[in-house]
Amino acid sequence: MPDRGGGPTGPRIRVGRPSRRVRTLLMTLGVLAVLAMAFVMFAGFWTDWLWYRSVHYSSVFTTTLWTKIGLFFVFGLLMAAAVGFNIWLAHRLRPPLSAMSMEQQSLDRYRMGIAPYKRWLLLAITSLVGLIAGASASGQWRTWLMWVNGVPFHQKDPQFHLDVSFYAFDLPWYRFLLGFGFAAAVLSLIAAALTHYLYGGLRITSPGARATAAATGHLSVLLGVFVALKAVAYWLDRYGLAVKSSDFKATGNWTGLRYVDANAYLPAKTILFCIAVICALLFFATLWRRTWQLPVIGFGLMVLSAVLIGGLYPAIVQKFQVEPNEQAKEAPYVEKNLKATRDAYGIAGTDVQDYAGASDTKDKAELRDDADTVASIRLMDPNIVSPTFQQLQQVRNYYAFPSNLDVDRYSTDGKEQDTVLGLRELNLAGIPKNNWINDHFRYTHGYGVVAAKGTTADSEGRPVFTEYNLPSKGDLGSYEQQVYYGEKTTQYSIVGGPQKEIDYSDDNGEKTTSYKGKSGVSLASPVNRAAYAVAFGEPQILYSGAIGEGSRILYNRTPKERVEAVAPWLTIDGDAYPAVVDGKIQWIVDAYTTTNGYPYASRTTLGDTTADSLTAANDQRAVVAQQNQVNYIRNSVKATVDAYTGAVKLYQWDTEDPVLKTWMKAFPDTVKSRESISPELMAHLRYPQDLFKVQRELLTRYHVKDAQTFLSGSEVWQVPDDPTNKSGSAVPPYYLSMKLPGQSSQAFSLTTTMTPNGRDNLSAFVSVNAEAGTPGYGKISVLKLPTGRTVDGPKRVQSQFNSEPSIAESIRLLRGGDSEVEYGNLLTVPLDGGLLYVEPVYVRGGDLKYPLLRKVLVTYGGSTAFENTLGQALNKVFGAESSTAPPEESTTKPPTSSNPTVQAALNDAQKAFDQGQEALKKGDWKAYGEAQKDLEDALKRAEDAQAKADKTAGGSGADKSADKSTDKGGSPSASPSPSGSPSSEKSSGSG
């Protein structure tokens, strides 16, 4: 044959099997790939097990794991068996000979092609459906555990008179089983039909009967099973009406039966159940009759009945019976919904009382005295002053405070005081140089609590710190100050090994430490190191010399992460807060048990109802599992996370909650009894904000108990938007120590206001006793304003503030230059029948990057004041001075030293500090270093001179007094600044 390739010819190349060496190499690579994938899966499992064991909650891991494995295998095998059996049966029932037609000749090629692989093909199909079904079933582990461990609520629904536990625990599991049955029936039907078609039991174009008698009987039984399951579905749908959500134009979201449900859908479901049972029996009868005529007729009638009885009839009832007289028809069902919703959300015991909205007291002096005792007005807004804490108490750039601080109660000078506090947490963005060693070995933790009085500021508008400096000192006493676990600590650290950690810095330089706690997972084992290297995608963990004897890896370090991991059945509050308890910093986390199966209780979406102006600006405050729709919630668990050891403790708070009891049966010995809570911890527990936000949203409609009023919508309220900013989001509730009308003393409370739907006047003032351990804890009180009188709400009050000519001019002057004005929390306090509004006003002026309290806005009974202090504003509003309150507390700048040597040294220190700041702005590190040295020398000279003067004077009491005043005022003269120098006396007022 001539060469058509245009080139020389050569010997032919024989294409055969690869050589043994190539085959060995490929096999080796394949085995290595499989081993690598297996180790990746093993690494995830192994690191999870190690973590749960390290926090002593291994039972949670094993219970969850074995439950998932059990469900996977049981339902996976059931699905595989159902589909495999029907394929096998269809193959066994195949006709011995197929009609010779074009259709069968085409199928013969497929039959012959798969004949050698029939068993493998059957195994592959059943394995695939089994894996899918098993994976789906394993995701139902919570449903299974709640069903098998469910305890009764001892409350019955008003329609079927079944215990609420049937809807909360049983019905979800029955629905899962029903869904699984439908899936198994449908897949088996499809698989059997395809097998019958492939082997000639079903024919489409072949002459003769379209189906053999065996195929007809087999498929009829499967259709009968499907219809029987539909009958079960109709029966369960009857009970599902009690927890069905629907839109109800009179009330919006609705859960439970309405008139049309009870009088049309309920009987329709019963009738359809009976029809479906008869239809299923007709399908089963084809085993003897060998005809599809009756089953098909029955199935058609069932479908027609579903349309007419299940769809058209209820629509007719709604149109011609309900709508002409809706309120009368729906009222009995609304009453059931009102009661169930109030019970399910814990608002049934809400105390609603009328409140005048205006004072009848004529004696202004008496009102002025009452204003001092009715509440501890908090002027330090925890959502505003974080930058001030940052500037005055950050100390080093690698520390930071959360953007929203917390409010708690601590004793100061023997008196309980509302306190604003935050932890000095690790800030990796402020590390001088980011690298793997610095980020994970050297900078591992924050340090200390910073706290300030909530009700006062010093003469410069700064917080009056009660805990300050580094290491922290003040009123909190001695406690473990290292913060290894916190809200901002989201990165893993490796501690306890040969690499020392930066502990903190003081005048004598950096202090190092090595973690002594037992938290975290040991990296001593090569297997552990390899597993974490894979799990974290960081190969250096495997071979780094910084890891050695005693090295432990800390991760899952935020309080919410840790509590959610050890109790995955809880919904976690969006705001964990720190407290100093028994010499340790403890994060306190509120956790909830929820269900969406409480009959007749209206549902709510947690993410929507817990959103406000704070969550809009801070993702960390968002509630966990925020998209959950629930219609029952309880603050059943109080959890703590130790900031040093990371130890998690769960305490049973609601001892009557059946949902918690169910989970405690499923996970025994994970939740401690309420009696285990120490008095020191109890003093810092409080009513959670997220729960209160859910309850206040429900109270906008469910504060009424009368069905007619509820249906009319005349008493619908709304949560007002935050008037202090332009976020357009709801005003957050505020913690405040106050006393309500009729109470003899203040109680730590959580408060909010309500306005009529679509209007800005005030409808109600809502508060809940937030002081744990007291008899009134959790009691919600509603002061309802009269509808015939317009009482200004928060938005109107804020507008009055802004429109008052003298106040507007003062605000304009405060904004002079490049200063910014920030409005603090607008607090509302009931006072002698009227409402006292107080709002602190902060200013960030010039180069000052943090807000200082400059003014206080107060209004009462139409009178408004804008003064430098709260006392002055109250005096102006009431036209009288307090006869009971002590002089307003303020911390003034300490006087300059009378010792000229000390004063000269301080002047030099101020000069050196200013030079250092200037060099820092220019990036001139050499000049900055020289300035720091000069600063250190000047401060040393001042300290020596002052000590000499004190010794000469015999320890002058005036000097000691001044020093004490400086410390308590929150402006320590030698506290380090973020740049590493002592704090600026110029900005802090410590000359």
Short mmCIF file of N, CA, C and O in Angstrom, two decimals, residues 667-758:
data_model
loop_
_atom_site.label_atom_id
_atom_site.label_comp_id
_atom_site.label_asym_id
_atom_site.label_seq_id
_atom_site.Cartn_x
_atom_site.Cartn_y
_atom_site.Cartn_z
N PHE A 667 -28.99 13.40 76.59
CA PHE A 667 -27.58 13.65 76.91
C PHE A 667 -27.42 13.75 78.43
O PHE A 667 -27.26 14.83 78.98
N PRO A 668 -27.48 12.63 79.12
CA PRO A 668 -27.41 12.67 80.59
C PRO A 668 -26.06 13.19 81.08
O PRO A 668 -25.04 13.05 80.41
N ASP A 669 -26.11 13.84 82.23
CA ASP A 669 -24.91 14.32 82.93
C ASP A 669 -24.18 15.45 82.18
O ASP A 669 -23.02 15.73 82.47
N THR A 670 -24.86 16.11 81.24
CA THR A 670 -24.24 17.25 80.58
C THR A 670 -24.70 18.58 81.18
O THR A 670 -23.99 19.58 81.06
N VAL A 671 -25.86 18.60 81.81
CA VAL A 671 -26.42 19.83 82.38
C VAL A 671 -26.46 19.70 83.89
O VAL A 671 -27.03 18.73 84.43
N LYS A 672 -25.84 20.64 84.57
CA LYS A 672 -25.83 20.64 86.03
C LYS A 672 -27.15 21.20 86.57
O LYS A 672 -27.86 21.93 85.89
N SER A 673 -27.46 20.85 87.79
CA SER A 673 -28.70 21.32 88.41
C SER A 673 -28.61 22.81 88.72
O SER A 673 -27.52 23.38 88.82
N ARG A 674 -29.75 23.41 88.87
CA ARG A 674 -29.81 24.84 89.20
C ARG A 674 -29.17 25.11 90.55
O ARG A 674 -28.58 26.18 90.76
N GLU A 675 -29.24 24.15 91.45
CA GLU A 675 -28.66 24.33 92.78
C GLU A 675 -27.14 24.44 92.72
O GLU A 675 -26.51 24.88 93.69
N SER A 676 -26.54 24.04 91.61
CA SER A 676 -25.09 24.10 91.47
C SER A 676 -24.58 25.51 91.20
O SER A 676 -23.37 25.76 91.25
N ILE A 677 -25.49 26.44 90.91
CA ILE A 677 -25.08 27.82 90.63
C ILE A 677 -24.66 28.49 91.93
O ILE A 677 -25.45 28.57 92.88
N SER A 678 -23.44 28.98 91.97
CA SER A 678 -22.94 29.62 93.18
C SER A 678 -23.60 30.99 93.36
O SER A 678 -24.03 31.62 92.39
N PRO A 679 -23.68 31.48 94.61
CA PRO A 679 -24.23 32.82 94.84
C PRO A 679 -23.47 33.90 94.08
O PRO A 679 -24.07 34.88 93.62
N GLU A 680 -22.15 33.74 93.96
CA GLU A 680 -21.35 34.73 93.23
C GLU A 680 -21.74 34.78 91.77
O GLU A 680 -21.82 35.86 91.17
N LEU A 681 -21.98 33.61 91.16
CA LEU A 681 -22.42 33.59 89.76
C LEU A 681 -23.84 34.09 89.64
O LEU A 681 -24.16 34.84 88.70
N MET A 682 -24.71 33.70 90.55
CA MET A 682 -26.10 34.13 90.51
C MET A 682 -26.22 35.65 90.49
O MET A 682 -27.10 36.23 89.84
N ALA A 683 -25.30 36.33 91.17
CA ALA A 683 -25.35 37.79 91.26
C ALA A 683 -25.14 38.45 89.90
O ALA A 683 -25.49 39.62 89.72
N HIS A 684 -24.58 37.72 88.94
CA HIS A 684 -24.29 38.31 87.63
C HIS A 684 -25.18 37.76 86.52
O HIS A 684 -25.05 38.20 85.37
N LEU A 685 -26.05 36.81 86.84
CA LEU A 685 -26.99 36.34 85.83
C LEU A 685 -28.07 37.39 85.62
O LEU A 685 -28.42 38.14 86.53
N ARG A 686 -28.61 37.43 84.42
CA ARG A 686 -29.60 38.46 84.10
C ARG A 686 -30.59 37.91 83.07
O ARG A 686 -30.37 36.86 82.47
N TYR A 687 -31.66 38.64 82.89
CA TYR A 687 -32.66 38.25 81.89
C TYR A 687 -32.10 38.55 80.51
O TYR A 687 -31.62 39.65 80.25
N PRO A 688 -32.14 37.59 79.58
CA PRO A 688 -31.46 37.79 78.30
C PRO A 688 -32.20 38.73 77.35
O PRO A 688 -33.43 38.73 77.28
N GLN A 689 -31.42 39.50 76.61
CA GLN A 689 -31.98 40.47 75.68
C GLN A 689 -32.74 39.81 74.55
O GLN A 689 -33.82 40.26 74.17
N ASP A 690 -32.19 38.76 73.96
CA ASP A 690 -32.84 38.16 72.79
C ASP A 690 -34.21 37.60 73.15
O ASP A 690 -35.16 37.72 72.37
N LEU A 691 -34.33 36.97 74.30
CA LEU A 691 -35.64 36.47 74.72
C LEU A 691 -36.61 37.62 74.90
O LEU A 691 -37.77 37.54 74.47
N PHE A 692 -36.16 38.70 75.52
CA PHE A 692 -37.03 39.85 75.74
C PHE A 692 -37.45 40.47 74.40
O PHE A 692 -38.59 40.92 74.26
N LYS A 693 -36.54 40.48 73.43
CA LYS A 693 -36.89 41.05 72.12
C LYS A 693 -37.94 40.19 71.42
O LYS A 693 -38.84 40.72 70.76
N VAL A 694 -37.85 38.87 71.57
CA VAL A 694 -38.88 38.00 71.01
C VAL A 694 -40.21 38.25 71.72
O VAL A 694 -41.27 38.37 71.07
N GLN A 695 -40.18 38.37 73.03
CA GLN A 695 -41.41 38.57 73.79
C GLN A 695 -42.05 39.92 73.51
O GLN A 695 -43.28 40.02 73.39
N ARG A 696 -41.22 40.96 73.39
CA ARG A 696 -41.81 42.27 73.14
C ARG A 696 -42.45 42.33 71.76
O ARG A 696 -43.45 43.01 71.54
N GLU A 697 -41.87 41.59 70.78
CA GLU A 697 -42.47 41.55 69.45
C GLU A 697 -43.83 40.86 69.51
O GLU A 697 -44.78 41.30 68.87
N LEU A 698 -43.94 39.79 70.29
CA LEU A 698 -45.23 39.12 70.44
C LEU A 698 -46.22 39.99 71.19
O LEU A 698 -47.43 39.98 70.91
N LEU A 699 -45.72 40.76 72.15
CA LEU A 699 -46.61 41.61 72.95
C LEU A 699 -47.22 42.75 72.14
O LEU A 699 -48.21 43.34 72.59
N THR A 700 -46.65 43.07 70.99
CA THR A 700 -47.27 44.12 70.17
C THR A 700 -48.70 43.75 69.79
O THR A 700 -49.54 44.63 69.61
N ARG A 701 -49.00 42.44 69.70
CA ARG A 701 -50.37 41.99 69.41
C ARG A 701 -50.99 41.23 70.59
O ARG A 701 -52.18 41.37 70.86
N TYR A 702 -50.16 40.46 71.27
CA TYR A 702 -50.71 39.52 72.25
C TYR A 702 -50.75 40.09 73.66
O TYR A 702 -50.86 39.33 74.62
N HIS A 703 -50.68 41.42 73.81
CA HIS A 703 -50.93 42.00 75.13
C HIS A 703 -52.42 42.03 75.44
O HIS A 703 -52.80 42.19 76.60
N VAL A 704 -53.24 41.88 74.41
CA VAL A 704 -54.69 41.87 74.63
C VAL A 704 -55.15 40.44 74.89
O VAL A 704 -54.52 39.48 74.42
N LYS A 705 -56.22 40.30 75.63
CA LYS A 705 -56.75 38.97 75.95
C LYS A 705 -58.13 38.75 75.34
O LYS A 705 -58.66 37.65 75.41
N ASP A 706 -58.68 39.79 74.76
CA ASP A 706 -60.03 39.72 74.19
C ASP A 706 -59.94 39.46 72.69
O ASP A 706 -59.25 40.18 71.96
N ALA A 707 -60.64 38.44 72.21
CA ALA A 707 -60.57 38.06 70.80
C ALA A 707 -61.10 39.16 69.89
O ALA A 707 -60.55 39.40 68.80
N GLN A 708 -62.16 39.83 70.28
CA GLN A 708 -62.72 40.88 69.42
C GLN A 708 -61.74 42.03 69.24
O GLN A 708 -61.56 42.55 68.14
N THR A 709 -61.09 42.44 70.32
CA THR A 709 -60.09 43.52 70.22
C THR A 709 -58.91 43.06 69.38
O THR A 709 -58.38 43.83 68.56
N PHE A 710 -58.51 41.82 69.56
CA PHE A 710 -57.40 41.28 68.78
C PHE A 710 -57.72 41.30 67.29
O PHE A 710 -56.89 41.69 66.46
N LEU A 711 -58.93 40.88 66.93
CA LEU A 711 -59.32 40.83 65.53
C LEU A 711 -59.49 42.21 64.92
O LEU A 711 -59.21 42.42 63.74
N SER A 712 -59.94 43.16 65.72
CA SER A 712 -60.14 44.51 65.19
C SER A 712 -58.83 45.21 64.85
O SER A 712 -58.78 46.08 63.99
N GLY A 713 -57.75 44.82 65.55
CA GLY A 713 -56.45 45.44 65.29
C GLY A 713 -56.31 46.84 65.86
O GLY A 713 -55.31 47.52 65.58
N SER A 714 -57.25 47.26 66.68
CA SER A 714 -57.21 48.63 67.21
C SER A 714 -56.14 48.81 68.27
O SER A 714 -55.74 49.95 68.56
N GLU A 715 -55.65 47.71 68.85
CA GLU A 715 -54.67 47.81 69.92
C GLU A 715 -53.29 47.27 69.49
O GLU A 715 -52.49 46.88 70.35
N VAL A 716 -53.04 47.26 68.20
CA VAL A 716 -51.75 46.75 67.73
C VAL A 716 -50.67 47.80 67.99
O VAL A 716 -50.82 48.98 67.66
N TRP A 717 -49.55 47.35 68.57
CA TRP A 717 -48.41 48.22 68.83
C TRP A 717 -47.27 47.88 67.87
O TRP A 717 -47.36 46.95 67.07
N GLN A 718 -46.21 48.62 68.00
CA GLN A 718 -44.99 48.31 67.27
C GLN A 718 -43.80 48.74 68.10
O GLN A 718 -43.91 49.62 68.96
N VAL A 719 -42.66 48.09 67.85
CA VAL A 719 -41.41 48.50 68.49
C VAL A 719 -40.85 49.66 67.68
O VAL A 719 -40.64 49.54 66.47
N PRO A 720 -40.63 50.82 68.29
CA PRO A 720 -40.19 52.00 67.52
C PRO A 720 -38.77 51.84 67.00
O PRO A 720 -37.96 51.08 67.54
N ASP A 721 -38.48 52.56 65.93
CA ASP A 721 -37.11 52.61 65.42
C ASP A 721 -36.24 53.40 66.39
O ASP A 721 -36.73 54.27 67.13
N ASP A 722 -34.97 53.08 66.38
CA ASP A 722 -34.01 53.77 67.25
C ASP A 722 -33.90 55.23 66.81
O ASP A 722 -33.45 55.52 65.70
N PRO A 723 -34.34 56.18 67.65
CA PRO A 723 -34.32 57.59 67.23
C PRO A 723 -32.94 58.23 67.29
O PRO A 723 -32.75 59.34 66.79
N THR A 724 -31.96 57.54 67.90
CA THR A 724 -30.64 58.16 68.08
C THR A 724 -29.72 57.96 66.89
O THR A 724 -28.61 58.48 66.88
N ASN A 725 -30.15 57.19 65.91
CA ASN A 725 -29.33 57.00 64.70
C ASN A 725 -30.25 56.84 63.50
O ASN A 725 -31.48 56.82 63.63
N LYS A 726 -29.66 56.71 62.34
CA LYS A 726 -30.43 56.63 61.10
C LYS A 726 -30.44 55.22 60.52
O LYS A 726 -30.60 55.03 59.32
N SER A 727 -30.28 54.22 61.37
CA SER A 727 -30.23 52.84 60.88
C SER A 727 -31.57 52.34 60.38
O SER A 727 -31.64 51.45 59.55
N GLY A 728 -32.66 52.93 60.90
CA GLY A 728 -33.99 52.46 60.53
C GLY A 728 -34.36 51.15 61.18
O GLY A 728 -35.37 50.53 60.83
N SER A 729 -33.56 50.71 62.15
CA SER A 729 -33.82 49.45 62.85
C SER A 729 -34.42 49.72 64.22
O SER A 729 -34.40 50.84 64.72
N ALA A 730 -34.96 48.66 64.81
CA ALA A 730 -35.67 48.80 66.07
C ALA A 730 -34.74 49.27 67.19
O ALA A 730 -33.55 48.97 67.19
N VAL A 731 -35.33 50.00 68.13
CA VAL A 731 -34.56 50.44 69.29
C VAL A 731 -34.25 49.23 70.14
O VAL A 731 -35.10 48.37 70.36
N PRO A 732 -33.01 49.09 70.61
CA PRO A 732 -32.69 47.92 71.46
C PRO A 732 -33.26 48.12 72.85
O PRO A 732 -33.45 49.25 73.31
N PRO A 733 -33.54 47.04 73.55
CA PRO A 733 -33.92 47.18 74.97
C PRO A 733 -32.70 47.55 75.80
O PRO A 733 -31.57 47.22 75.43
N TYR A 734 -32.92 48.24 76.91
CA TYR A 734 -31.82 48.72 77.73
C TYR A 734 -31.90 48.15 79.15
O TYR A 734 -32.98 48.06 79.72
N TYR A 735 -30.74 47.78 79.68
CA TYR A 735 -30.64 47.39 81.08
C TYR A 735 -30.55 48.65 81.93
O TYR A 735 -29.80 49.58 81.62
N LEU A 736 -31.31 48.67 83.01
CA LEU A 736 -31.37 49.85 83.85
C LEU A 736 -31.87 49.45 85.23
O LEU A 736 -32.85 48.70 85.34
N SER A 737 -31.22 49.92 86.28
CA SER A 737 -31.74 49.72 87.64
C SER A 737 -32.79 50.78 87.90
O SER A 737 -32.50 51.97 87.86
N MET A 738 -34.01 50.35 88.17
CA MET A 738 -35.12 51.29 88.32
C MET A 738 -36.21 50.64 89.15
O MET A 738 -36.20 49.43 89.42
N LYS A 739 -37.15 51.47 89.60
CA LYS A 739 -38.31 50.93 90.30
C LYS A 739 -39.58 51.41 89.61
O LYS A 739 -39.70 52.57 89.19
N LEU A 740 -40.50 50.48 89.47
CA LEU A 740 -41.77 50.77 88.83
C LEU A 740 -42.76 51.32 89.85
O LEU A 740 -42.52 51.21 91.06
N PRO A 741 -43.85 51.90 89.40
CA PRO A 741 -44.87 52.39 90.34
C PRO A 741 -45.32 51.26 91.28
O PRO A 741 -45.60 50.14 90.84
N GLY A 742 -45.34 51.55 92.54
CA GLY A 742 -45.74 50.57 93.53
C GLY A 742 -44.59 49.79 94.13
O GLY A 742 -44.78 49.08 95.11
N GLN A 743 -43.39 49.89 93.55
CA GLN A 743 -42.23 49.20 94.08
C GLN A 743 -41.49 50.09 95.05
O GLN A 743 -41.44 51.31 94.88
N SER A 744 -40.88 49.47 96.08
CA SER A 744 -40.22 50.26 97.11
C SER A 744 -38.74 50.47 96.84
O SER A 744 -38.12 51.36 97.43
N SER A 745 -38.14 49.64 95.95
CA SER A 745 -36.72 49.77 95.69
C SER A 745 -36.42 49.45 94.24
O SER A 745 -37.24 48.87 93.52
N GLN A 746 -35.23 49.85 93.82
CA GLN A 746 -34.83 49.62 92.44
C GLN A 746 -34.51 48.14 92.20
O GLN A 746 -34.05 47.44 93.10
N ALA A 747 -34.76 47.69 90.97
CA ALA A 747 -34.40 46.35 90.55
C ALA A 747 -33.74 46.46 89.18
O ALA A 747 -34.13 47.30 88.35
N PHE A 748 -32.74 45.64 88.96
CA PHE A 748 -32.07 45.61 87.67
C PHE A 748 -33.06 45.12 86.63
O PHE A 748 -33.60 44.02 86.75
N SER A 749 -33.34 45.92 85.63
CA SER A 749 -34.44 45.65 84.70
C SER A 749 -33.98 45.79 83.26
O SER A 749 -32.96 46.41 82.96
N LEU A 750 -34.78 45.21 82.38
CA LEU A 750 -34.60 45.35 80.94
C LEU A 750 -35.85 46.06 80.43
O LEU A 750 -36.97 45.60 80.68
N THR A 751 -35.67 47.16 79.72
CA THR A 751 -36.81 48.03 79.41
C THR A 751 -36.89 48.33 77.93
O THR A 751 -35.89 48.31 77.21
N THR A 752 -38.10 48.65 77.48
CA THR A 752 -38.32 49.07 76.11
C THR A 752 -39.61 49.88 76.05
O THR A 752 -40.41 49.86 76.99
N THR A 753 -39.79 50.58 74.95
CA THR A 753 -41.01 51.35 74.74
C THR A 753 -41.78 50.78 73.56
O THR A 753 -41.21 50.11 72.70
N MET A 754 -43.08 51.08 73.52
CA MET A 754 -43.96 50.67 72.42
C MET A 754 -44.73 51.88 71.91
O MET A 754 -45.13 52.75 72.70
N THR A 755 -44.97 51.89 70.61
CA THR A 755 -45.78 52.95 70.01
C THR A 755 -46.91 52.32 69.23
O THR A 755 -46.83 51.15 68.84
N PRO A 756 -48.01 53.07 68.99
CA PRO A 756 -49.09 52.52 68.16
C PRO A 756 -48.58 52.21 66.76
O PRO A 756 -47.64 52.84 66.28
N ASN A 757 -49.20 51.24 66.12
CA ASN A 757 -48.79 50.85 64.77
C ASN A 757 -48.94 52.02 63.80
O ASN A 757 -50.03 52.54 63.60
N GLY A 758 -47.80 52.47 63.25
CA GLY A 758 -47.82 53.54 62.27
C GLY A 758 -47.80 54.94 62.84
O GLY A 758 -47.87 55.91 62.10
#
